[in-house]
Amino acid sequence: MHRHGDHLCPEPEQHGFAWKLTVFASFLLSVLHRSVFLTLGTLCGLIIPLLQAHAQDFKDVPPAHPAFTAIEDLQMRGILSGYPDGTFKPEKNVARSEAVKMIMAPLLAGKDVSQHSSSPYTDVPKGIWYLPYTEEARMRGVIDGPPQKTTFQGERTVLKAEFIKMLLKANSIDLGFLQDVHDPFAIDVQPSDWHASFMAYSVASSMLSPSSDWELQPGHELTRADAAVLLSTFFQYREGKRTQALLSAADREMTSVLQSFEAKNSRVALYAATTGLLEAKGAEQSRPETLTNGVVQLGEAFLDLAKGNIAGSVGQYAQSAALAGEAWGKAGKATEASATLAPIGQKVQDIAHTMAESARGH
């Protein structure tokens, strides 16, 4: 996956440090494309089931539509439905009131919510259709209520980060397995942002993937198609059906790290390495076993290489050598976790050795 947007131009590498990595990066790229990641699906025994089209086809959602499978999946789950005229209106924006119902309704199936007859929000009148869902969401801490927020703004279009936050909170998702990932993985998501941990989970669960310009667009106004893709992918991940997709994505990001070394674009290498580590951790969380643990170790090794490359390019040679040593050790742990990963682990150790020698030579 080669993402080099115009505003992510190669950065000047100082002190002639990075050129020594190019030969190893080029070689390792060819190895990765023949790597065991290409057969991880078979080794893990994972088969992502193909969803069959529902009997009712929406006339404005042809099979070629990017959200077709997701919409059909949610229709079969009874979560989303179309309009009386046979359309789904995939490009229609989703209001916050609609988003809360989409998220809360599956959790409230079979529960009598008629007892909710009033709301503390000043803009949620009695009798309005979404009041029971907002009340359940407020009581469960999915959305903020008074005194933090006195209005719900149900008619406002929901933003991507808002939707993801509500979805994860409603389903009591534990984000602890990502707490040690602090490096940036997108241009528009800073570690200090309120939504950073939620966006990290969205990558780790394959709900989202950075664009070619390394954007996740947390402030994007969601359409019905967008919401369908997020919901469907979330449910599939929770059911253990996205592990192979995450392993394949992690493989692509590790390849992107090496391509970025060749292009001398250390910032993109860091984004790719962090994204790959999130995806590897998501795969391990979904299917904890020695192989996925080994892939996490490789992901951490690639992140150390990316950070070591940055350190070396700005003259911080001691830090670069230390990070190279960390990468070497983690690649060894990946091999110990699964012999299948030995060829990649060895090549990572080779490039880590080259990085360390280059740093010590200054």
Coordinates of C-alpha atoms in Angstrom, one line a residue:
M1 CA 0.0 0.0 0.0
H2 CA 1.9 3.0 -1.2
R3 CA 0.4 6.3 0.1
H4 CA 2.4 9.4 -1.0
G5 CA 0.0 12.3 -1.1
D6 CA 1.3 15.7 -2.5
H7 CA 1.5 17.1 1.0
L8 CA 3.4 14.1 2.3
C9 CA 6.4 14.8 0.2
P10 CA 9.7 13.1 1.0
E11 CA 11.5 14.8 3.8
P12 CA 15.2 15.7 3.5
E13 CA 17.3 13.1 5.3
Q14 CA 20.2 14.7 7.2
H15 CA 23.8 13.4 7.7
G16 CA 23.4 10.8 4.9
F17 CA 22.0 8.3 7.3
A18 CA 19.0 6.7 5.5
W19 CA 20.7 5.7 2.2
K20 CA 22.3 2.7 3.9
L21 CA 18.9 1.3 4.5
T22 CA 17.7 1.4 0.9
V23 CA 19.4 -1.8 -0.3
F24 CA 17.9 -3.8 2.5
A25 CA 14.5 -2.1 2.1
S26 CA 14.4 -3.0 -1.6
F27 CA 15.3 -6.6 -0.9
L28 CA 12.9 -7.0 2.0
L29 CA 10.1 -5.6 -0.1
S30 CA 10.5 -8.5 -2.5
V31 CA 10.6 -10.9 0.4
L32 CA 7.5 -9.5 2.0
H33 CA 5.5 -9.9 -1.2
R34 CA 6.3 -13.6 -1.2
S35 CA 5.9 -13.8 2.6
V36 CA 3.9 -16.0 4.8
F37 CA 1.3 -13.3 5.1
L38 CA 0.0 -14.4 1.8
T39 CA -1.0 -17.7 3.3
L40 CA -1.9 -16.6 6.9
G41 CA -5.6 -17.2 6.1
T42 CA -4.9 -20.9 5.4
L43 CA -2.6 -21.2 8.4
C44 CA -5.2 -19.6 10.8
G45 CA -8.0 -21.6 9.3
L46 CA -9.9 -18.4 8.7
I47 CA -12.5 -18.1 6.0
I48 CA -14.4 -14.8 5.7
P49 CA -17.9 -15.8 4.8
L50 CA -19.4 -14.2 1.7
L51 CA -22.7 -12.6 2.5
Q52 CA -25.5 -13.6 0.2
A53 CA -27.7 -10.8 -1.2
H54 CA -31.0 -10.4 0.7
A55 CA -34.2 -11.1 -1.2
Q56 CA -35.1 -7.4 -1.2
D57 CA -32.7 -5.4 -3.4
F58 CA -32.7 -1.7 -3.0
K59 CA -33.0 -0.1 -6.4
D60 CA -30.4 2.6 -5.5
V61 CA -27.9 0.1 -4.1
P62 CA -26.6 -2.0 -7.0
P63 CA -24.2 -4.9 -6.3
A64 CA -21.3 -2.7 -7.4
H65 CA -22.0 -0.1 -4.7
P66 CA -19.2 0.0 -2.1
A67 CA -21.6 -0.4 0.7
F68 CA -23.8 -3.1 -0.9
T69 CA -22.5 -6.0 1.2
A70 CA -22.6 -4.0 4.4
I71 CA -26.2 -2.8 3.8
E72 CA -27.4 -6.3 3.0
D73 CA -25.7 -7.6 6.1
L74 CA -27.4 -5.1 8.3
Q75 CA -30.7 -5.7 6.7
M76 CA -30.4 -9.4 7.4
R77 CA -29.6 -8.6 11.0
G78 CA -32.7 -6.5 11.2
I79 CA -30.8 -3.3 12.0
L80 CA -31.3 -1.2 8.9
S81 CA -34.2 -1.1 6.5
G82 CA -35.1 0.9 3.4
Y83 CA -37.9 3.3 2.5
P84 CA -41.4 2.5 1.2
D85 CA -40.4 3.4 -2.3
G86 CA -37.8 0.6 -2.4
T87 CA -34.8 2.8 -1.9
F88 CA -32.1 2.9 0.8
K89 CA -30.9 6.4 0.1
P90 CA -27.2 5.6 0.8
E91 CA -26.0 9.1 0.3
K92 CA -28.5 10.6 2.8
N93 CA -26.9 12.1 5.9
V94 CA -27.5 10.4 9.2
A95 CA -28.9 12.6 12.0
R96 CA -27.7 12.1 15.5
S97 CA -31.2 10.8 16.5
E98 CA -31.0 8.2 13.7
A99 CA -27.5 7.3 14.7
V100 CA -28.5 6.7 18.3
K101 CA -31.3 4.4 17.2
M102 CA -29.0 2.4 14.9
I103 CA -26.6 1.8 17.7
M104 CA -29.0 1.3 20.6
A105 CA -31.8 -0.7 18.9
P106 CA -29.9 -4.0 18.7
L107 CA -29.0 -3.7 22.4
L108 CA -32.6 -3.1 23.3
A109 CA -34.2 -5.9 21.4
G110 CA -37.0 -7.4 23.4
K111 CA -36.8 -4.7 26.1
D112 CA -39.8 -2.4 26.9
V113 CA -38.6 1.2 26.6
S114 CA -42.0 2.7 26.8
Q115 CA -41.3 3.9 30.4
H116 CA -39.2 6.6 28.9
S117 CA -41.7 9.4 28.6
S118 CA -39.5 12.5 29.2
S119 CA -36.0 13.6 28.7
P120 CA -33.7 16.0 30.6
Y121 CA -32.5 17.4 27.2
T122 CA -34.3 20.7 26.4
D123 CA -34.5 19.9 22.7
V124 CA -36.0 16.3 23.1
P125 CA -39.8 16.8 23.4
K126 CA -42.2 14.3 24.9
G127 CA -43.5 11.8 22.4
I128 CA -40.8 12.2 19.8
W129 CA -39.8 8.8 18.3
Y130 CA -36.2 8.8 19.3
L131 CA -36.7 9.7 23.0
P132 CA -36.5 6.1 24.3
Y133 CA -33.2 5.6 22.5
T134 CA -31.6 8.8 23.7
E135 CA -32.7 8.1 27.3
E136 CA -31.2 4.6 27.2
A137 CA -28.0 6.0 25.6
R138 CA -27.8 8.7 28.3
M139 CA -28.4 6.4 31.2
R140 CA -25.7 4.0 29.9
G141 CA -23.1 6.8 29.4
V142 CA -23.2 6.5 25.7
I143 CA -24.0 10.2 25.3
D144 CA -23.4 13.0 27.7
G145 CA -26.3 14.4 29.6
P146 CA -26.8 17.2 32.0
P147 CA -24.9 19.0 33.4
Q148 CA -22.3 18.4 30.7
K149 CA -24.8 18.7 27.9
T150 CA -28.3 20.2 28.2
T151 CA -29.2 19.6 24.5
F152 CA -29.1 16.5 22.3
Q153 CA -29.1 18.2 18.9
G154 CA -30.9 15.2 17.3
E155 CA -31.4 16.8 13.9
R156 CA -27.7 17.6 13.4
T157 CA -25.7 15.2 11.1
V158 CA -23.6 12.8 13.2
L159 CA -19.9 13.0 12.7
K160 CA -17.7 9.9 12.1
A161 CA -15.8 10.2 15.4
E162 CA -19.1 10.8 17.3
F163 CA -20.7 7.7 15.8
I164 CA -17.7 5.5 16.6
K165 CA -17.5 6.7 20.1
M166 CA -21.2 6.0 20.7
L167 CA -20.9 2.6 19.1
L168 CA -18.0 1.6 21.2
K169 CA -19.4 2.9 24.5
A170 CA -22.8 1.3 23.9
N171 CA -21.1 -2.1 23.4
S172 CA -18.8 -1.6 26.4
I173 CA -15.6 -2.0 24.3
D174 CA -12.4 -2.3 26.3
L175 CA -9.7 -0.2 24.6
G176 CA -7.0 -1.3 27.0
F177 CA -5.2 -3.5 24.5
L178 CA -4.3 -0.3 22.5
Q179 CA -3.1 1.8 25.5
D180 CA 0.6 1.4 24.7
V181 CA 0.2 2.7 21.1
H182 CA 1.0 6.4 21.3
D183 CA 2.5 7.2 17.9
P184 CA 0.5 9.0 15.2
F185 CA -1.3 6.9 12.6
A186 CA -3.1 9.7 10.6
I187 CA -2.5 13.3 9.8
D188 CA -5.9 14.4 11.2
V189 CA -5.8 12.4 14.5
Q190 CA -3.5 13.7 17.2
P191 CA -2.7 11.6 20.3
S192 CA -4.3 14.4 22.5
D193 CA -7.6 14.5 20.6
W194 CA -10.7 13.3 22.5
H195 CA -11.4 10.8 19.9
A196 CA -7.9 9.4 19.4
S197 CA -8.5 6.1 21.3
F198 CA -11.8 5.5 19.5
M199 CA -10.2 6.2 16.1
A200 CA -7.4 3.8 17.0
Y201 CA -9.9 1.1 17.7
S202 CA -11.6 1.7 14.4
V203 CA -8.3 1.0 12.7
A204 CA -7.6 -2.0 14.9
S205 CA -11.0 -3.5 14.1
S206 CA -10.7 -2.8 10.3
M207 CA -13.7 -0.4 10.5
L208 CA -11.5 2.3 9.0
S209 CA -8.2 2.5 7.1
P210 CA -6.3 5.7 6.5
S211 CA -6.7 7.3 3.0
S212 CA -4.0 7.6 0.5
D213 CA -3.1 11.0 2.2
W214 CA -3.2 9.3 5.6
E215 CA -6.4 10.9 6.7
L216 CA -9.2 9.3 8.7
Q217 CA -11.5 12.3 8.6
P218 CA -13.0 12.1 12.2
G219 CA -15.1 15.2 11.5
H220 CA -16.7 13.7 8.3
E221 CA -20.5 13.9 8.3
L222 CA -21.8 10.3 8.0
T223 CA -24.1 9.1 5.3
R224 CA -26.3 6.0 5.6
A225 CA -23.8 4.1 3.5
D226 CA -21.0 5.2 5.8
A227 CA -22.8 4.2 8.9
A228 CA -23.7 0.8 7.3
V229 CA -20.1 0.0 6.6
L230 CA -19.0 1.0 10.1
L231 CA -21.7 -1.0 11.8
S232 CA -21.3 -4.1 9.6
T233 CA -17.6 -4.2 10.0
F234 CA -17.8 -3.7 13.7
F235 CA -20.2 -6.7 14.1
Q236 CA -18.1 -8.9 11.9
Y237 CA -15.0 -8.0 13.9
R238 CA -16.7 -8.9 17.1
E239 CA -17.7 -12.2 15.6
G240 CA -14.1 -13.0 14.7
K241 CA -14.6 -12.6 10.9
R242 CA -12.1 -9.8 10.3
T243 CA -8.8 -11.4 11.5
Q244 CA -7.5 -12.3 8.0
A245 CA -8.4 -8.9 6.7
L246 CA -6.4 -7.3 9.5
L247 CA -3.4 -9.5 9.0
S248 CA -3.4 -8.7 5.3
A249 CA -3.7 -5.0 6.1
A250 CA -0.8 -5.2 8.5
D251 CA 1.3 -6.9 5.8
R252 CA 0.6 -4.0 3.4
E253 CA 1.5 -1.4 6.0
M254 CA 4.8 -3.1 6.8
T255 CA 5.5 -3.1 3.1
S256 CA 4.6 0.6 3.1
V257 CA 7.2 1.3 5.8
L258 CA 9.9 -0.1 3.6
Q259 CA 8.7 1.8 0.5
S260 CA 8.8 4.9 2.6
F261 CA 12.4 4.2 3.6
E262 CA 13.2 4.0 -0.1
A263 CA 11.4 7.3 -0.7
K264 CA 13.2 8.8 2.3
N265 CA 9.8 9.8 3.7
S266 CA 10.2 9.1 7.4
R267 CA 6.8 10.6 8.4
V268 CA 4.9 8.2 6.2
A269 CA 7.0 5.3 7.5
L270 CA 5.9 6.2 11.0
Y271 CA 2.2 6.5 10.0
A272 CA 2.3 3.1 8.2
A273 CA 4.2 1.4 11.0
T274 CA 1.7 2.6 13.7
T275 CA -1.2 1.7 11.5
G276 CA 0.2 -1.8 10.9
L277 CA 0.8 -2.3 14.7
L278 CA -2.8 -1.3 15.4
E279 CA -4.1 -3.8 12.8
A280 CA -1.8 -6.5 14.2
K281 CA -3.0 -5.9 17.7
G282 CA -6.6 -6.0 16.5
A283 CA -6.0 -9.4 14.9
E284 CA -4.4 -10.7 18.0
Q285 CA -7.3 -9.4 20.2
S286 CA -9.8 -11.2 17.9
R287 CA -7.8 -14.4 17.7
P288 CA -5.2 -14.7 20.4
E289 CA -2.6 -17.3 19.4
T290 CA 1.1 -17.7 18.8
L291 CA 0.9 -16.6 15.2
T292 CA -1.0 -13.4 15.8
N293 CA 1.2 -12.6 18.7
G294 CA 4.2 -13.0 16.5
V295 CA 2.7 -10.6 14.0
V296 CA 2.3 -8.1 16.8
Q297 CA 6.0 -8.5 17.6
L298 CA 6.8 -7.8 14.0
G299 CA 4.5 -4.8 14.0
E300 CA 6.4 -3.4 17.0
A301 CA 9.7 -4.1 15.3
F302 CA 8.7 -2.2 12.3
L303 CA 7.6 0.7 14.4
D304 CA 10.9 0.7 16.2
L305 CA 12.6 0.7 12.7
A306 CA 10.5 3.7 11.6
K307 CA 11.3 5.7 14.8
G308 CA 14.9 4.7 14.6
N309 CA 15.1 5.9 11.0
I310 CA 13.7 9.3 12.1
A311 CA 16.2 9.5 15.0
G312 CA 19.1 8.7 12.8
S313 CA 18.0 11.2 10.1
V314 CA 18.2 14.1 12.6
G315 CA 21.5 13.0 14.2
Q316 CA 20.2 11.2 17.2
Y317 CA 22.4 8.2 16.6
A318 CA 22.4 6.7 20.1
Q319 CA 18.6 6.6 20.1
S320 CA 18.6 5.2 16.6
A321 CA 21.0 2.4 17.6
A322 CA 18.9 1.7 20.7
L323 CA 15.7 1.4 18.6
A324 CA 17.4 -0.8 16.1
G325 CA 18.3 -3.1 18.9
E326 CA 14.7 -3.1 20.1
A327 CA 13.6 -4.0 16.6
W328 CA 16.1 -6.8 16.4
G329 CA 14.9 -8.3 19.7
K330 CA 11.3 -8.1 18.8
A331 CA 11.9 -9.7 15.4
G332 CA 13.5 -12.6 17.3
K333 CA 10.5 -12.9 19.6
A334 CA 8.2 -13.0 16.5
T335 CA 10.3 -16.0 15.2
E336 CA 10.1 -17.7 18.6
A337 CA 6.3 -17.2 18.7
S338 CA 5.8 -18.8 15.3
A339 CA 8.5 -20.5 13.1
T340 CA 6.3 -19.4 10.1
L341 CA 7.5 -15.9 10.7
A342 CA 11.2 -16.8 10.7
P343 CA 12.0 -15.6 7.1
I344 CA 10.5 -12.1 7.8
G345 CA 12.0 -12.0 11.3
Q346 CA 15.5 -12.6 9.9
K347 CA 15.2 -9.9 7.3
V348 CA 13.9 -7.4 9.9
Q349 CA 16.9 -8.3 12.0
D350 CA 19.2 -7.7 9.0
I351 CA 17.8 -4.2 8.4
A352 CA 17.9 -3.5 12.1
H353 CA 21.6 -4.5 12.1
T354 CA 22.3 -2.2 9.2
M355 CA 20.5 0.7 11.0
A356 CA 22.5 0.1 14.2
E357 CA 25.9 -0.1 12.3
S358 CA 25.0 3.1 10.4
A359 CA 24.2 4.9 13.6
R360 CA 27.3 3.7 15.4
G361 CA 29.4 4.8 12.4
H362 CA 28.7 8.5 13.1

